[in-house]
Amino acid sequence: MTPAPPPALLEVAGVSVRFGAVQALDRVSLSVRRGEVIAIIGPNGAGKTTLLNVISGFYHPSEGHIRFEGRDRTRLAPYDVAALGIARTFQNVALFKGMSVLDNIMTGRLLKMKGSFLLDALYWGPAKAQELEHRAFVERIIDFLEIQAIRKTPAGRLPYGLQKRVELARALAAEPTLLLLDEPMAGMNVEEKEDMCRFILDVNREFGTTIALIEHDMSVVMDISDHVAALDYGRKIADGTPDEVRTDQAVIDAYLGVSHV
Amino acid sequence: MLEPGLDTFPKLALRNAQRIPRNVAIREKDLGIWQAYTWAQYVEQARLIALGLAALGLARGDKTAVVGDNRPELYWAMLATQALGGIPVPLYQDSIEKEMQYIVGHAEARFAVVEDQEQVDKLLHVREQCPMLEWIVYADPRGLRHYRERGLLGLDELQERGRKFAIDNPGHFDREVAKGAADDLAIILYTSGTTGQPKGAMLSHRNLMVTARNAIAHEGLTSSEEVLAYLPMAWAGDHMFSFAQSLVAGFTTNCPESAATVLHDLREIGPTYFFAPPRIWENILTSVMIRIDDASWVKRRMVHFFLDVARRVEERRLGRRAAAFGDRLLYALGRVLVYGPLRDNLGMRRIRIAYTAGEAIGPELLGFYRSLGVNVKQVYGMTESSALVSIQKDGDVKLDTVGTPLPEIEVRIAASGEVMYRGPGVFLGYHKNPEATAETLEGGWVHSGDAGVFDRDGHLKIIDRAKDLGRLADGTMFPPKYIENKLKFSPYVREAVCVGGERPFVGALINIDPGSVGNWAERRGIAYTSYTDLAQKPEVYELIRQEVARVNRSLLDEGPLAGAQIRRFLLLHKELDPDDQEITRTRKVRRGFIGQKYAGLIDALYSGGDHVKVEAQVTYEDGRTGTVRAEVRIHDAEAFAPGIVR
């Protein structure tokens, strides 16, 4: 038998979300362990993004509870959730298109900045020291994600794959404990996907960041995740190691459609 | 001769650390900021690496493979290895595993100092086949925290071991440095041969130092130069500019942030001394032209106007003639309005000396930079000559030569036409390859493998690879590619194939450029239907005849090549096409195939007739084949007798 699991970082217990007549999530329970990469899979409309939105505070569940680091966090606003150490990226890239890559990533540091309007405006004393410190941190992320060459480029001018990487950089700038990635590899070519996989794994290993991601490419899911949960019509239909989930009959029926084996 | 106390690179580094400890030796852009290391720090870093390597057991004569982008740590590792009497072997960072394995195995490297995880992964694989390789040291720990392989060590950890080793072995570093001598092997540079396995050229401290020193004196370089180190460390040129010359002259080497940021970093650094192969000069020009074309109408017109002025002035200057007074005034104005800002924008404002080498550069490309006031010069050299053989002198630049030999270097042209040289920079031989050494080194003279001639002013001209050089029936030297390139410098000539091996004279098969010739014809109201039709117009023949005459006139100036003027030519009735296997996808002429396919045409060049009927198979875009019939006219070209002044 496997040893007793370490305490969960995030506990989703019996969460339901309803939009009018649509039951987007139906009593979903999920436990995310500290330090793991968990993939959430499922066909279109299964409720994956809704689940992420519930975790990050965009939606509030009609029933059920969310516990983060052992404390109940069911009804927090998104900025409070972010302050707790949960950062995310979006399915459709949500960057400030007119701002440089550097400035976009700096916005990820906002929660860490303690400012006084006057000092900031004068760029003097503690304000300057603080700015330098944050800039140094952001530069480490730029180096880590190998985007030095586009530091000063307006985000809107970048190709899609790079925009995704910048979004990841901004999320990392918040030094999250839990990183939520909504389809980080959607719309990428093979090479971009490989790069992104490597970055996700490196983030997980170098910073110890726990990562929950939604992904459609099954080979990617099998390669990088320690733990897979499958949703269908708002219900969780499987939960386990990649191998267990891949061979789960309910998953094959609901999601993969036809077995290729 | 070398000063006795300063006859190896580690000794030179120690001198720099003593004489100019606060001067910046090397810079690297890291985390968005240029981090500078003074000579004192440079030596201290190298010393700790050396002591760390000594702690791991590096003995005199051991080899250290060095792999990665240009990084201060890797330059230090080379110096550190030399300090202990070891030999650094830099490898091309993008070479595939198999190639690395060959070189690491052939060099019998016991140590490797590499940049990052990518290289560690490659070398761990290589090590499975090369058990000689004991230690792999990496500079950037990213992604390597969880590696548990034996003999794998971070640079910080290595330097830490070095500190401990120094406590137990005081004076070790200085003693080892003092043991080095001028004729010790300083480095092995593997050349990526186009055929066969790479060969490891062995260069001594003396080879590199004397060459560096002579070139520094020749070019007037000082300790305040700034150079950008962005070309592979395994390449002899980078080793000469960023390591040997930097140590000898004490100037600053700058390492860009990443391969993708080079052009940006170039602007930030504003080097005074810069090297780029023609490919990069061309890329920079293209990116400028694109931006100019995007600019507003007024700016665009202004830029093009002043670039034309600059071109006229530069042409006069190269011919050592004064420009027209009006042009001189305009040039002065252009310097303020266009040339200065443009140079600044390219990061070339401070360039005093820039080089291009490696392959032929188009005269108009070279002319463009020179006309802006960027002092780009051609150099010639190779790994076997410690990177340098000849350089164009300031104020004595020609667009199509590689200049005059450096001090202490003798160059002669062998009877076969091959360029041979000897001098203090000539390498010691190929590592563990006496056969190749014997083929290349002959009584101190190196067979360069290039064919060349000296022009009237003593400038060396490289005309072809020696093995491609042909001979006419009377023994006259005939360099087909060289003459073809001259033809192709004309905007109206797209491709050209010269024939003449074992024939009485040189003939040319020419492909006109349908775009520019079509344009030319339209402007003159010459109607045509197809490529074949256009190519057979008498006016077009006359146009090309003038181009051929231009080439012949220029050959007249080139000593033995005066006999290789084009006597007869024809315009091909179809374009040479990779689909028809006449040229490769990279637009290299497939000489043998053309010789067979167009045998009829070539015979006609030599038979004295003035036209020939041809049929040719062509492959259409959709894969169908068809036949083109045409009557191709053959023309006599205007040739010039040598010795007659125009």
PDB file of N, CA and C in Angstrom, chain A residues 197-243:
ATOM      1  N   CYS A 197       5.627  22.540 -21.340  1.00  0.00           N
ATOM      2  CA  CYS A 197       5.704  21.390 -20.429  1.00  0.00           C
ATOM      3  C   CYS A 197       6.939  21.489 -19.557  1.00  0.00           C
ATOM      4  N   ARG A 198       8.060  21.816 -20.207  1.00  0.00           N
ATOM      5  CA  ARG A 198       9.319  21.889 -19.481  1.00  0.00           C
ATOM      6  C   ARG A 198       9.236  23.002 -18.427  1.00  0.00           C
ATOM      7  N   PHE A 199       8.662  24.140 -18.815  1.00  0.00           N
ATOM      8  CA  PHE A 199       8.567  25.243 -17.856  1.00  0.00           C
ATOM      9  C   PHE A 199       7.672  24.870 -16.675  1.00  0.00           C
ATOM     10  N   ILE A 200       6.558  24.188 -16.965  1.00  0.00           N
ATOM     11  CA  ILE A 200       5.644  23.823 -15.881  1.00  0.00           C
ATOM     12  C   ILE A 200       6.344  22.877 -14.910  1.00  0.00           C
ATOM     13  N   LEU A 201       7.045  21.896 -15.477  1.00  0.00           N
ATOM     14  CA  LEU A 201       7.767  20.959 -14.610  1.00  0.00           C
ATOM     15  C   LEU A 201       8.870  21.657 -13.824  1.00  0.00           C
ATOM     16  N   ASP A 202       9.574  22.579 -14.501  1.00  0.00           N
ATOM     17  CA  ASP A 202      10.655  23.304 -13.816  1.00  0.00           C
ATOM     18  C   ASP A 202      10.112  24.159 -12.676  1.00  0.00           C
ATOM     19  N   VAL A 203       8.978  24.807 -12.915  1.00  0.00           N
ATOM     20  CA  VAL A 203       8.371  25.638 -11.864  1.00  0.00           C
ATOM     21  C   VAL A 203       8.038  24.747 -10.671  1.00  0.00           C
ATOM     22  N   ASN A 204       7.437  23.609 -10.965  1.00  0.00           N
ATOM     23  CA  ASN A 204       7.047  22.671  -9.924  1.00  0.00           C
ATOM     24  C   ASN A 204       8.266  22.212  -9.120  1.00  0.00           C
ATOM     25  N   ARG A 205       9.348  21.912  -9.830  1.00  0.00           N
ATOM     26  CA  ARG A 205      10.513  21.354  -9.146  1.00  0.00           C
ATOM     27  C   ARG A 205      11.381  22.402  -8.491  1.00  0.00           C
ATOM     28  N   GLU A 206      11.595  23.524  -9.199  1.00  0.00           N
ATOM     29  CA  GLU A 206      12.507  24.537  -8.669  1.00  0.00           C
ATOM     30  C   GLU A 206      11.887  25.302  -7.507  1.00  0.00           C
ATOM     31  N   PHE A 207      10.610  25.687  -7.660  1.00  0.00           N
ATOM     32  CA  PHE A 207       9.983  26.519  -6.637  1.00  0.00           C
ATOM     33  C   PHE A 207       9.089  25.712  -5.698  1.00  0.00           C
ATOM     34  N   GLY A 208       8.869  24.430  -6.016  1.00  0.00           N
ATOM     35  CA  GLY A 208       7.983  23.621  -5.199  1.00  0.00           C
ATOM     36  C   GLY A 208       6.527  24.053  -5.304  1.00  0.00           C
ATOM     37  N   THR A 209       6.186  24.782  -6.354  1.00  0.00           N
ATOM     38  CA  THR A 209       4.820  25.271  -6.512  1.00  0.00           C
ATOM     39  C   THR A 209       3.870  24.125  -6.853  1.00  0.00           C
ATOM     40  N   THR A 210       2.744  24.092  -6.174  1.00  0.00           N
ATOM     41  CA  THR A 210       1.714  23.117  -6.504  1.00  0.00           C
ATOM     42  C   THR A 210       0.957  23.629  -7.726  1.00  0.00           C
ATOM     43  N   ILE A 211       0.693  22.743  -8.674  1.00  0.00           N
ATOM     44  CA  ILE A 211       0.098  23.204  -9.927  1.00  0.00           C
ATOM     45  C   ILE A 211      -1.150  22.397 -10.256  1.00  0.00           C
ATOM     46  N   ALA A 212      -2.250  23.102 -10.511  1.00  0.00           N
ATOM     47  CA  ALA A 212      -3.453  22.450 -11.022  1.00  0.00           C
ATOM     48  C   ALA A 212      -3.700  22.985 -12.412  1.00  0.00           C
ATOM     49  N   LEU A 213      -3.805  22.093 -13.394  1.00  0.00           N
ATOM     50  CA  LEU A 213      -3.983  22.591 -14.754  1.00  0.00           C
ATOM     51  C   LEU A 213      -5.092  21.849 -15.477  1.00  0.00           C
ATOM     52  N   ILE A 214      -5.727  22.571 -16.378  1.00  0.00           N
ATOM     53  CA  ILE A 214      -6.721  21.971 -17.256  1.00  0.00           C
ATOM     54  C   ILE A 214      -6.030  21.741 -18.589  1.00  0.00           C
ATOM     55  N   GLU A 215      -6.159  20.539 -19.122  1.00  0.00           N
ATOM     56  CA  GLU A 215      -5.483  20.304 -20.380  1.00  0.00           C
ATOM     57  C   GLU A 215      -6.248  19.262 -21.185  1.00  0.00           C
ATOM     58  N   HIS A 216      -6.211  19.446 -22.502  1.00  0.00           N
ATOM     59  CA  HIS A 216      -6.915  18.514 -23.385  1.00  0.00           C
ATOM     60  C   HIS A 216      -5.984  17.484 -24.006  1.00  0.00           C
ATOM     61  N   ASP A 217      -4.722  17.874 -24.203  1.00  0.00           N
ATOM     62  CA  ASP A 217      -3.788  16.975 -24.868  1.00  0.00           C
ATOM     63  C   ASP A 217      -3.401  15.856 -23.902  1.00  0.00           C
ATOM     64  N   MET A 218      -3.916  14.642 -24.178  1.00  0.00           N
ATOM     65  CA  MET A 218      -3.743  13.546 -23.219  1.00  0.00           C
ATOM     66  C   MET A 218      -2.276  13.149 -23.052  1.00  0.00           C
ATOM     67  N   SER A 219      -1.473  13.275 -24.117  1.00  0.00           N
ATOM     68  CA  SER A 219      -0.077  12.875 -23.959  1.00  0.00           C
ATOM     69  C   SER A 219       0.620  13.832 -23.004  1.00  0.00           C
ATOM     70  N   VAL A 220       0.251  15.114 -23.079  1.00  0.00           N
ATOM     71  CA  VAL A 220       0.814  16.087 -22.153  1.00  0.00           C
ATOM     72  C   VAL A 220       0.401  15.744 -20.731  1.00  0.00           C
ATOM     73  N   VAL A 221      -0.878  15.472 -20.559  1.00  0.00           N
ATOM     74  CA  VAL A 221      -1.409  15.165 -19.230  1.00  0.00           C
ATOM     75  C   VAL A 221      -0.661  13.972 -18.636  1.00  0.00           C
ATOM     76  N   MET A 222      -0.495  12.934 -19.434  1.00  0.00           N
ATOM     77  CA  MET A 222       0.148  11.724 -18.936  1.00  0.00           C
ATOM     78  C   MET A 222       1.617  11.986 -18.615  1.00  0.00           C
ATOM     79  N   ASP A 223       2.241  12.897 -19.382  1.00  0.00           N
ATOM     80  CA  ASP A 223       3.668  13.164 -19.180  1.00  0.00           C
ATOM     81  C   ASP A 223       3.961  13.962 -17.925  1.00  0.00           C
ATOM     82  N   ILE A 224       3.160  14.973 -17.654  1.00  0.00           N
ATOM     83  CA  ILE A 224       3.612  15.905 -16.624  1.00  0.00           C
ATOM     84  C   ILE A 224       2.853  15.818 -15.304  1.00  0.00           C
ATOM     85  N   SER A 225       1.711  15.116 -15.266  1.00  0.00           N
ATOM     86  CA  SER A 225       0.963  15.197 -14.011  1.00  0.00           C
ATOM     87  C   SER A 225       1.215  13.990 -13.111  1.00  0.00           C
ATOM     88  N   ASP A 226       1.126  14.267 -11.801  1.00  0.00           N
ATOM     89  CA  ASP A 226       1.233  13.199 -10.810  1.00  0.00           C
ATOM     90  C   ASP A 226      -0.145  12.631 -10.516  1.00  0.00           C
ATOM     91  N   HIS A 227      -1.165  13.395 -10.846  1.00  0.00           N
ATOM     92  CA  HIS A 227      -2.500  13.137 -10.328  1.00  0.00           C
ATOM     93  C   HIS A 227      -3.478  13.680 -11.359  1.00  0.00           C
ATOM     94  N   VAL A 228      -4.499  12.893 -11.682  1.00  0.00           N
ATOM     95  CA  VAL A 228      -5.467  13.323 -12.689  1.00  0.00           C
ATOM     96  C   VAL A 228      -6.877  13.171 -12.133  1.00  0.00           C
ATOM     97  N   ALA A 229      -7.690  14.203 -12.345  1.00  0.00           N
ATOM     98  CA  ALA A 229      -9.105  14.090 -11.999  1.00  0.00           C
ATOM     99  C   ALA A 229      -9.916  14.329 -13.259  1.00  0.00           C
ATOM    100  N   ALA A 230     -10.936  13.499 -13.488  1.00  0.00           N
ATOM    101  CA  ALA A 230     -11.742  13.646 -14.689  1.00  0.00           C
ATOM    102  C   ALA A 230     -13.149  14.086 -14.320  1.00  0.00           C
ATOM    103  N   LEU A 231     -13.664  15.075 -15.058  1.00  0.00           N
ATOM    104  CA  LEU A 231     -15.024  15.552 -14.840  1.00  0.00           C
ATOM    105  C   LEU A 231     -15.866  15.231 -16.059  1.00  0.00           C
ATOM    106  N   ASP A 232     -17.153  15.042 -15.831  1.00  0.00           N
ATOM    107  CA  ASP A 232     -18.094  14.908 -16.953  1.00  0.00           C
ATOM    108  C   ASP A 232     -19.451  15.403 -16.477  1.00  0.00           C
ATOM    109  N   TYR A 233     -20.090  16.268 -17.226  1.00  0.00           N
ATOM    110  CA  TYR A 233     -21.371  16.860 -16.826  1.00  0.00           C
ATOM    111  C   TYR A 233     -21.366  17.332 -15.372  1.00  0.00           C
ATOM    112  N   GLY A 234     -20.287  17.978 -14.980  1.00  0.00           N
ATOM    113  CA  GLY A 234     -20.242  18.573 -13.648  1.00  0.00           C
ATOM    114  C   GLY A 234     -19.962  17.606 -12.518  1.00  0.00           C
ATOM    115  N   ARG A 235     -19.840  16.315 -12.848  1.00  0.00           N
ATOM    116  CA  ARG A 235     -19.543  15.353 -11.787  1.00  0.00           C
ATOM    117  C   ARG A 235     -18.128  14.827 -11.974  1.00  0.00           C
ATOM    118  N   LYS A 236     -17.530  14.469 -10.837  1.00  0.00           N
ATOM    119  CA  LYS A 236     -16.203  13.864 -10.946  1.00  0.00           C
ATOM    120  C   LYS A 236     -16.403  12.382 -11.231  1.00  0.00           C
ATOM    121  N   ILE A 237     -15.779  11.899 -12.306  1.00  0.00           N
ATOM    122  CA  ILE A 237     -15.982  10.489 -12.649  1.00  0.00           C
ATOM    123  C   ILE A 237     -14.748   9.646 -12.391  1.00  0.00           C
ATOM    124  N   ALA A 238     -13.595  10.269 -12.179  1.00  0.00           N
ATOM    125  CA  ALA A 238     -12.397   9.481 -11.866  1.00  0.00           C
ATOM    126  C   ALA A 238     -11.383  10.368 -11.181  1.00  0.00           C
ATOM    127  N   ASP A 239     -10.511   9.751 -10.413  1.00  0.00           N
ATOM    128  CA  ASP A 239      -9.518  10.501  -9.651  1.00  0.00           C
ATOM    129  C   ASP A 239      -8.407   9.510  -9.295  1.00  0.00           C
ATOM    130  N   GLY A 240      -7.167   9.785  -9.724  1.00  0.00           N
ATOM    131  CA  GLY A 240      -6.090   8.848  -9.392  1.00  0.00           C
ATOM    132  C   GLY A 240      -4.821   9.185 -10.147  1.00  0.00           C
ATOM    133  N   THR A 241      -3.944   8.197 -10.261  1.00  0.00           N
ATOM    134  CA  THR A 241      -2.714   8.423 -11.018  1.00  0.00           C
ATOM    135  C   THR A 241      -3.075   8.460 -12.497  1.00  0.00           C
ATOM    136  N   PRO A 242      -2.180   9.030 -13.324  1.00  0.00           N
ATOM    137  CA  PRO A 242      -2.473   9.085 -14.761  1.00  0.00           C
ATOM    138  C   PRO A 242      -2.841   7.714 -15.326  1.00  0.00           C
ATOM    139  N   ASP A 243      -2.122   6.674 -14.913  1.00  0.00           N
ATOM    140  CA  ASP A 243      -2.403   5.345 -15.458  1.00  0.00           C
ATOM    141  C   ASP A 243      -3.774   4.843 -15.063  1.00  0.00           C
TER     142      ASP A 243
END
